[in-house]
Coordinates of C-alpha atoms in Angstrom, one line a residue:
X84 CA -2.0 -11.8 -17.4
X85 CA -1.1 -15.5 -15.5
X86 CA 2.0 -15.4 -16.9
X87 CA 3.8 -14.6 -13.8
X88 CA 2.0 -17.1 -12.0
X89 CA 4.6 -19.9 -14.7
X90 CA 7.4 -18.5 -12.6
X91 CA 8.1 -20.3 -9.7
X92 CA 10.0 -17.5 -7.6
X93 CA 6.6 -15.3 -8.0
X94 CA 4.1 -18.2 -7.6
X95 CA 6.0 -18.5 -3.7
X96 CA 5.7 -14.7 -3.4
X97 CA 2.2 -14.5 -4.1
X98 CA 1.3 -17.5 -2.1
X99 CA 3.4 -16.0 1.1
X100 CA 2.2 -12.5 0.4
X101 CA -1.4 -13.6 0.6
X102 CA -1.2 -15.7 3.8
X103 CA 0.7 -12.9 5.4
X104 CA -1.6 -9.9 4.5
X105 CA -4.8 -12.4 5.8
X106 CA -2.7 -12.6 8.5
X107 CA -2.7 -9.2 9.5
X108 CA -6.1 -8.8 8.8
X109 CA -6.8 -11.5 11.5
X110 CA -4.5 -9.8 13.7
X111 CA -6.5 -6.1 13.1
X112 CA -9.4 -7.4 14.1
X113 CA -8.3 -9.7 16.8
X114 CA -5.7 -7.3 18.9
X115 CA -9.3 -4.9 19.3
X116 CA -11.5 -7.5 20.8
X117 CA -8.1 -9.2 23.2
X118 CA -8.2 -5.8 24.6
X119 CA -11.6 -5.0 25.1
X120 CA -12.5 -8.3 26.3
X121 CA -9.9 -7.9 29.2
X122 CA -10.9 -4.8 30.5
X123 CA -8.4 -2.3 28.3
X124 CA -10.7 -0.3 27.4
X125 CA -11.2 2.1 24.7
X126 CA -9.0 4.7 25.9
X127 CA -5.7 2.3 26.0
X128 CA -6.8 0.4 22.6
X129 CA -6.4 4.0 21.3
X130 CA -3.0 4.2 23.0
X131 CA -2.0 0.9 21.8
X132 CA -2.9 1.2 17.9
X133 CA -1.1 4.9 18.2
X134 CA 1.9 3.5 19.3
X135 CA 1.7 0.5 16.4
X136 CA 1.1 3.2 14.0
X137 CA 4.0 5.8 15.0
X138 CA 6.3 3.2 15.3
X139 CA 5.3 1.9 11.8
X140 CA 5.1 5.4 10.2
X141 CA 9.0 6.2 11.6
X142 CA 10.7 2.7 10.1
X143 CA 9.4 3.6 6.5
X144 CA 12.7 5.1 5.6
X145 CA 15.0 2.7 7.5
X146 CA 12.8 -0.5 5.5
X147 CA 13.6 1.3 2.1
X148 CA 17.3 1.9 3.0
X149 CA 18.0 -1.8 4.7
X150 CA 16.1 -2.9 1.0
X151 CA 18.8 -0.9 -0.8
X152 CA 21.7 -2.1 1.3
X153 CA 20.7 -6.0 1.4
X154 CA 18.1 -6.9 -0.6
X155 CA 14.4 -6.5 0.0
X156 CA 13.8 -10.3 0.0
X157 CA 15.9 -10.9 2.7
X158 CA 14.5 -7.6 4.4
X159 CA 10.9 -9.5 4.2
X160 CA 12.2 -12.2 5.2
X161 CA 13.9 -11.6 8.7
X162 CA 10.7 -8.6 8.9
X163 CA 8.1 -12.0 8.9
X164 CA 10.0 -14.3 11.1
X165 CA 10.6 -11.5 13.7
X166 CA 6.5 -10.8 13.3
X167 CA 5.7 -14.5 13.6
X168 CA 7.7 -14.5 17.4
X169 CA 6.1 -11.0 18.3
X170 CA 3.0 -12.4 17.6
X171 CA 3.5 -15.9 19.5
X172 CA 4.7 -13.7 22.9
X173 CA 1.4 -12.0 22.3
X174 CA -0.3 -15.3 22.7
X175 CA 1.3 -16.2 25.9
X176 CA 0.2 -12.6 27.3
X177 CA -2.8 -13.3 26.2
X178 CA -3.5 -16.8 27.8
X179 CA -2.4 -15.3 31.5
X180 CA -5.8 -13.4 31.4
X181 CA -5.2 -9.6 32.3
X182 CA -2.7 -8.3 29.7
X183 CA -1.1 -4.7 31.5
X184 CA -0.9 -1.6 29.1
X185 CA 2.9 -1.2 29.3
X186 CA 2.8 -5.0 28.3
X187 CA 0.4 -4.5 25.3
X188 CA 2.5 -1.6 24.1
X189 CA 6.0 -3.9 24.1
X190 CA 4.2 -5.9 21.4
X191 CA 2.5 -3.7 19.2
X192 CA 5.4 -0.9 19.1
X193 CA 7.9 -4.1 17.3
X194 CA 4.9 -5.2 15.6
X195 CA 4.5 -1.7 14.3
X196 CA 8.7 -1.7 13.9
X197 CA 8.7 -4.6 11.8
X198 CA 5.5 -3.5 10.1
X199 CA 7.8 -0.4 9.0
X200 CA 10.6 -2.0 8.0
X201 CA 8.6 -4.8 5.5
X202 CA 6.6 -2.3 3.4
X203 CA 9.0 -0.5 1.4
X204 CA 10.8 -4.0 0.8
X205 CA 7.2 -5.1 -0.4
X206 CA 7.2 -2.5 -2.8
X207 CA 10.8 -2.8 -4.2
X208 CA 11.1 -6.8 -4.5
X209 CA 9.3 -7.5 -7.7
X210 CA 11.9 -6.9 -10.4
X211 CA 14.2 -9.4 -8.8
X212 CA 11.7 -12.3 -8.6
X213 CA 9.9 -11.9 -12.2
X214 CA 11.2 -11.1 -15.9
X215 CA 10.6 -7.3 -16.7
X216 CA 8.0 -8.1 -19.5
X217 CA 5.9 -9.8 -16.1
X218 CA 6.3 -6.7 -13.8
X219 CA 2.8 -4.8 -15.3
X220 CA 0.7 -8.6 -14.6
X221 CA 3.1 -9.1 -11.9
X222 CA 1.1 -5.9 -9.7
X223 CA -1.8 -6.7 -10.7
X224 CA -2.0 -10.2 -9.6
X225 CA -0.3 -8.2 -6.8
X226 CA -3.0 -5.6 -6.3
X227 CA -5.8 -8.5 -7.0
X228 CA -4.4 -10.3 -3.9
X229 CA -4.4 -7.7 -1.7
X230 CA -7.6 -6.7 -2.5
X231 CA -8.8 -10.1 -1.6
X232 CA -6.9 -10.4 1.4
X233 CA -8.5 -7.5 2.7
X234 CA -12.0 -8.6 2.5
X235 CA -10.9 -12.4 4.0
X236 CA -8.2 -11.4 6.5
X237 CA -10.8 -9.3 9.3
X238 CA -13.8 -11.5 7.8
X239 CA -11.6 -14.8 9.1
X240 CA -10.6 -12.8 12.4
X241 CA -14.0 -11.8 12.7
X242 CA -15.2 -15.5 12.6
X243 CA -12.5 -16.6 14.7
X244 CA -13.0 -14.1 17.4
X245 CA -16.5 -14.9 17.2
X246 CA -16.6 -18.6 17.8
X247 CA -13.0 -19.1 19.4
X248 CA -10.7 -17.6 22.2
X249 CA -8.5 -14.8 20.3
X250 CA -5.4 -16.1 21.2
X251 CA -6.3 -18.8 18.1
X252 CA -6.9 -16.2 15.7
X253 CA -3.7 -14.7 16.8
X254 CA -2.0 -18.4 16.6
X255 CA -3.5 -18.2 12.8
X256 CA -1.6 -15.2 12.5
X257 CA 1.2 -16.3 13.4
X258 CA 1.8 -19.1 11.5
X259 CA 0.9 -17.1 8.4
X260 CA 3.8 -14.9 9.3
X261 CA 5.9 -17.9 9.6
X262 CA 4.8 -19.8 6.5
X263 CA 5.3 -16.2 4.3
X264 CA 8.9 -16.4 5.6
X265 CA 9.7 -19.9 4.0
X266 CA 8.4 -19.0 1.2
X267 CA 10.5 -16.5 1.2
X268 CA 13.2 -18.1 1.9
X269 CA 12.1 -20.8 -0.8
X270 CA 13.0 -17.7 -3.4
X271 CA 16.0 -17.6 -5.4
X272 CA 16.0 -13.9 -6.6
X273 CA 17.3 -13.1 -9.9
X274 CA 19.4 -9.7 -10.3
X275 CA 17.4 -6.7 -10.5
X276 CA 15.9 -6.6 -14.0
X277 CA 15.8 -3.1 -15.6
X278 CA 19.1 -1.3 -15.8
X279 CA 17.2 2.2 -17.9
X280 CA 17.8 5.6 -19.2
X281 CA 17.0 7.0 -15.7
X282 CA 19.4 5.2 -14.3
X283 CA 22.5 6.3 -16.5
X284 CA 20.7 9.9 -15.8
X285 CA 20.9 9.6 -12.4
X286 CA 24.9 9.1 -12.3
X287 CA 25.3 12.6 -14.3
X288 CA 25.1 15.8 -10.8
X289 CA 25.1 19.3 -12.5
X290 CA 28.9 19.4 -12.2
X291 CA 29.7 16.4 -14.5
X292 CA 29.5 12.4 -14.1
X293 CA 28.0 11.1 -10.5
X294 CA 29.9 8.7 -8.8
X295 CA 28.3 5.3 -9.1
X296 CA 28.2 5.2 -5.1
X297 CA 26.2 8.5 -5.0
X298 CA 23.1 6.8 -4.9
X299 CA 23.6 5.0 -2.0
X300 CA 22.9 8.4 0.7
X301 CA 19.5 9.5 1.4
X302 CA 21.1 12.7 0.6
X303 CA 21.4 11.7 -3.5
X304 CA 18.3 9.5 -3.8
X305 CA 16.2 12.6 -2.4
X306 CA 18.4 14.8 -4.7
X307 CA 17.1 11.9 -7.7
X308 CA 13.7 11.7 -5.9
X309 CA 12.9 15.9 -6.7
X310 CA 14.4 16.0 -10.2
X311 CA 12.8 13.0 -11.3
X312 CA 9.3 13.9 -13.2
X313 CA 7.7 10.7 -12.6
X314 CA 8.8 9.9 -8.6
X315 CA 7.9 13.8 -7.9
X316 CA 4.3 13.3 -9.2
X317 CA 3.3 9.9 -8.2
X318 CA 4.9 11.5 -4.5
X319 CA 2.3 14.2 -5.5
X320 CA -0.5 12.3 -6.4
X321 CA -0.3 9.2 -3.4
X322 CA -0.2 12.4 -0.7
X323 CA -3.2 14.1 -1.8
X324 CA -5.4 10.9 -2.9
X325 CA -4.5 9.7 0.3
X326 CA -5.2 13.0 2.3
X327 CA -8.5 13.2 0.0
X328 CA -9.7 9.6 -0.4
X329 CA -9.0 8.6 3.2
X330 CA -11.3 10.6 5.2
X331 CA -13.9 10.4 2.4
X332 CA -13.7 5.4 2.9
X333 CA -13.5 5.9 6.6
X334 CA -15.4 8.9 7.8
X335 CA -17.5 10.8 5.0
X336 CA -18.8 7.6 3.8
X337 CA -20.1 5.8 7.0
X338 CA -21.8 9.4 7.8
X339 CA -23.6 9.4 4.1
X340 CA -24.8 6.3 4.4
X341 CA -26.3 6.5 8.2
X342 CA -27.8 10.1 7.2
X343 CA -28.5 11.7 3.7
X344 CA -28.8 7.5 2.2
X345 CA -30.3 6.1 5.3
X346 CA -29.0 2.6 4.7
X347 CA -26.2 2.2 7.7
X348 CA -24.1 -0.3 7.9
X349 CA -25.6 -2.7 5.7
X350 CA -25.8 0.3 2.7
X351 CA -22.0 1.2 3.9
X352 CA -21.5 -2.4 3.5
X353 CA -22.7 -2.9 -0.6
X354 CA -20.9 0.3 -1.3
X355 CA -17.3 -0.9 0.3
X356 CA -18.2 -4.2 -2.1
X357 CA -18.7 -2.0 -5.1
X358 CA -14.9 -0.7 -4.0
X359 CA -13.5 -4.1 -3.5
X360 CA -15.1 -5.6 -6.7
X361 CA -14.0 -2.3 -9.0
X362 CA -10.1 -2.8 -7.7
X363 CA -10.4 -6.5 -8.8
X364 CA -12.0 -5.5 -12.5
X365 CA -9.1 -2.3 -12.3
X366 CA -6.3 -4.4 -11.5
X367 CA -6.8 -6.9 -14.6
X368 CA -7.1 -4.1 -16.6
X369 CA -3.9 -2.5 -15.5
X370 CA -1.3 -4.3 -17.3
X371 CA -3.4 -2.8 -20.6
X372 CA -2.4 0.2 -19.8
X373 CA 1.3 0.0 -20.3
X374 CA 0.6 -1.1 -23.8
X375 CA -1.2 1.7 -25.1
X376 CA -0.1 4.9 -26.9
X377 CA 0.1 8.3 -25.2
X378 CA -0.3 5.7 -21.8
X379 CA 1.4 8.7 -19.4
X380 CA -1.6 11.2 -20.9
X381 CA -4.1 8.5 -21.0
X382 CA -3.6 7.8 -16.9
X383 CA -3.8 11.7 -16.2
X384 CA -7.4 11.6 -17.8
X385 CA -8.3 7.9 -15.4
X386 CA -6.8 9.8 -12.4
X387 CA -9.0 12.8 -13.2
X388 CA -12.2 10.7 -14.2
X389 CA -11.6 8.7 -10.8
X390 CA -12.1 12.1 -8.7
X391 CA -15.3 12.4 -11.1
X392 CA -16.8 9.2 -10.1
X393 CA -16.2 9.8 -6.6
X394 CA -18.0 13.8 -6.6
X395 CA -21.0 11.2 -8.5
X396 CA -21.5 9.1 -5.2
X397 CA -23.8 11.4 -3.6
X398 CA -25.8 12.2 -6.8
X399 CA -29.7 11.7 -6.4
X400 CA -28.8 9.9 -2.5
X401 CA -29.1 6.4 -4.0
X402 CA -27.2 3.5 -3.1
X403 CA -27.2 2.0 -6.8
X404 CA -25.6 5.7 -7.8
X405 CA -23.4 5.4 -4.8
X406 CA -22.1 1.8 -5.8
X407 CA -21.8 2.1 -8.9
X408 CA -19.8 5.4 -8.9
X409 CA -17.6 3.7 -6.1
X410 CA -17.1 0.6 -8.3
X411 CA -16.3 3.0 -11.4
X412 CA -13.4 5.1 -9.0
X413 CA -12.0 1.8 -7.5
X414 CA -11.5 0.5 -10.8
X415 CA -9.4 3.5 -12.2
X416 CA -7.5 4.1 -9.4
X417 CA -6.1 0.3 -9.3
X418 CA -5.6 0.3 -13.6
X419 CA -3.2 3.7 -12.6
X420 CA -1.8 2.2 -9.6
X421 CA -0.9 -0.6 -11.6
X422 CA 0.5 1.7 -14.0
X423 CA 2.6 3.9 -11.9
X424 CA 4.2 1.1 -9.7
X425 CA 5.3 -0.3 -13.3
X426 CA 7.0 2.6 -14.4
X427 CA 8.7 3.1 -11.2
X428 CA 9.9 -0.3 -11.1
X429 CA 11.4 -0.1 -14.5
X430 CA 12.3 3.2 -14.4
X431 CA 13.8 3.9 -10.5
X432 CA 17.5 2.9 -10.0
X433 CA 17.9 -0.4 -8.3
X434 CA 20.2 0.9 -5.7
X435 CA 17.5 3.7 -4.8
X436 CA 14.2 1.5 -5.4
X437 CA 13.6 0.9 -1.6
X438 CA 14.2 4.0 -0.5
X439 CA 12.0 5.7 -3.2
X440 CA 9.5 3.4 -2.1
X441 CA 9.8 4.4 1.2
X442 CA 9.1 7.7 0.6
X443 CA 5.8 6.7 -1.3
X444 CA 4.6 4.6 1.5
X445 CA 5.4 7.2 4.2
X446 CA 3.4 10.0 2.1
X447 CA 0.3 7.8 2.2
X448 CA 0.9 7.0 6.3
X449 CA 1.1 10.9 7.1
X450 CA -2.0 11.4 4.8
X451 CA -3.8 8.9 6.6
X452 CA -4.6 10.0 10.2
X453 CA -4.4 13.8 8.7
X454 CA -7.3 13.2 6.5
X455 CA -9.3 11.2 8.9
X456 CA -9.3 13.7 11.9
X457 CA -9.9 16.7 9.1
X458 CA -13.0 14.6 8.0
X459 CA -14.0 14.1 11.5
X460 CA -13.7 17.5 12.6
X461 CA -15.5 19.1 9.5
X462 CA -18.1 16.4 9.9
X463 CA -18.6 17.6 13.6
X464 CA -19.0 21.0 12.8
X465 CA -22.0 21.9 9.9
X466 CA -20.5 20.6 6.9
X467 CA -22.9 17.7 5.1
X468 CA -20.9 14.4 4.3
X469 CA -22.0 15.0 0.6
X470 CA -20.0 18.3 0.4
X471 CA -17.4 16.5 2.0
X472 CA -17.1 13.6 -0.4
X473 CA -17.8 16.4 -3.5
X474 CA -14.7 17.9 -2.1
X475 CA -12.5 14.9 -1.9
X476 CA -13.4 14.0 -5.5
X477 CA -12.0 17.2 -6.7
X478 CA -8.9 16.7 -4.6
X479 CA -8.5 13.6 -6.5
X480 CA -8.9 15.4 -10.0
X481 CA -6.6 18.3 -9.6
X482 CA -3.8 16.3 -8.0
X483 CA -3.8 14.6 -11.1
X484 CA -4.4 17.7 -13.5
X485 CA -1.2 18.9 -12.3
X486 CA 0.7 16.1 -13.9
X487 CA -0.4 17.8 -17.3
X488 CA 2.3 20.7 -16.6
X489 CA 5.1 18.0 -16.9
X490 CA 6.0 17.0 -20.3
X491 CA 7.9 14.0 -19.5
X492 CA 5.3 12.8 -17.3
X493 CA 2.6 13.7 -19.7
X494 CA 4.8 11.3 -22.2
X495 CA 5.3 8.5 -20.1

């Protein structure tokens, strides 16, 4: 499981990775309050995050093509540098008191830009830092960190915000940027690692033998992306978990426990620890997985169970049920998330890796402010959160039962 952590090109990753996901973190929870406490307003915070978000949403594909074309470290790289100087002029904006909308909106549409660009990389860098026997502990050391960076990140902004001027938090952030960047630089990437079946597969069209350069326009790797059994599902599977589990954390969720629980905030706070403390426990199992038998079948029946442990969280309108059935979800989805980045790491053509990954980050993004406002607006009509979260569950479960029509996914 620590192996990884022996190699000194993944040790710098994980170090840089952490310090720069903290770092945004700070930076979510501190851009809110720099607003607000100089008379922005909700209306042009709303403005502000939209135009972060679009522009973040629209660079998915050019991050996973730039990965492809140059290398995803150096992608990260120049991506963290360039966020470390957006967020500096921030700070100066910030210290003149009164920060104008149209000025707000020239930092967070690069910040969004860069954002864009650095996630697909993210995704696609691993096999070139670590051996291919580390990828499966290499995500979930991965998946561990982000999980902890997510909890520390807005609880350090929050703090920082709290008894400091925001421009330090913001400071903090970025010199996390800037420090993630060295160690990046500090990398000396080995070759990509897994050269597989699926690659020689995807240089064979229907007509005869691909060219070896096909892979290099959108045009092919979508062409690979939709004959590919195990890219078409997990494309499948992140769109509607996304579409189903989002609305459920962010909307459903906060409205169960404020009505049917009657616990607010501090009930909606134990339950998002059972989450966070379930992807921990999920992630170490994770590499586990990819040892067993029948592993592509086995996953199916943990993305299925997940679904069933989230329809449990209303059961009998107690919080002990309600953690404990979040706890039990978080943990399976993060043993088959750890799963299914493997397999697309050692199965996805290196040439095509960011771009595929691209794809998979930009299904979750659309999902995300779809499933939100379609939980907002059911929850603002008659609908009870419970039905809500019952109805999110099953999403989960039959996105995965539809794997079980695909042999080769089934026999992962």
């Amino acid at each position: 499981m620590l192996a990884p952590l022996r190699e000194r090109r993944f040790a710098l990753y994980l170090i840089g990775q952490l310090l720069s996901q903290v770092g945004d973190g700070i930076y979510l929870v501190t851009l809110p309050f720099v607003m607000l406490n100089q008379g922005g307003g909700p209306a042009n915070l709303g403005v502000v995050l939209a135009c972060y978000g679009a522009a973040r949403l629209a660079l998915f594909p050019v991050g996973g093509a730039l990965a492809d074309r140059v290398g995803a470290r150096p992608v990260m790289l120049a991506a963290d540098a360039l966020r470390a100087l957006v967020v500096l002029g921030f700070v100066a904006l910030a210290a003149d008191g009164h920060i104008p909308l149209w000025a707000m909106i020239t930092v967070a549409v690069p910040f969004g830009i860069l954002g864009g660009i650095f996630m697909p990389a993210s995704f696609a860098v691993l096999p070139q830092i670590v051996r291919p026997e580390s990828l499966a502990p290499g995500n979930s050391l991965i998946q561990i960190m982000q999980s902890t960076s997510r909890i520390a990140g807005p609880g350090l902004g929050g703090t920082l915000v709290g008894s400091l001027k925001s421009g330090v938090g913001l400071l903090i952030d970025a010199i996390t940027f800037l420090v993630s960047s060295l160690t990046l630089m500090a990398i000396r990437p080995s070759r990509p690692a897994v050269e597989t079946a699926d690659e020689t597969a995807a240089q064979h069209a229907n007509d005869g033998v691909q060219d070896s350069d096909r892979l290099r326009t959108w045009r092919s790797v979508l062409r690979y992306a939709s004959s590919s059994p195990l890219v078409r599902m997990t494309l499948l599977t992140t769109l509607v978990f996304n579409l189903a589990a989002v609305g459920l954390i962010e909307v459903a969720l906060p409205s169960f426990a404020q009505g049917p629980l009657g616990r607010g905030a501090p009930g909606f706070g134990i339950m998002m620890t059972g989450l966070g403390g379930g992807s921990v426990i999920g992630a170490l199992l994770g590499p586990t997985l990819l040892r067993l038998r029948r592993r592509g079948l086995i996953a199916l029946c943990l993305g299925i169970a997940e679904g069933l442990a989230l329809m449990g969280i209303p059961v009998g309108s107690s919080l002990v049920v309600a953690t404990a059935a979040l706890f039990t979800a978080a943990s399976l989805q993060a043993m088959v998330n750890v799963f299914y980045m493997t397999m697309l790491q050692q199965t996805v053509p290196a040439r095509a890796l960011g771009r595929v990954m691209s794809l998979l980050v930009t299904c979750a993004g659309l999902a995300y402010p779809a499933s939100a406002l379609l939980a907002g607006n059911v929850l603002g009509g008659t609908a009870d959160p419970e039905a809500v979260i019952i109805v999110a569950g099953l999403g989960v479960s039959v996105s995965f039962s539809v794997g079980f029509f695909s042999r080769p996914y089934r026999n992962l």
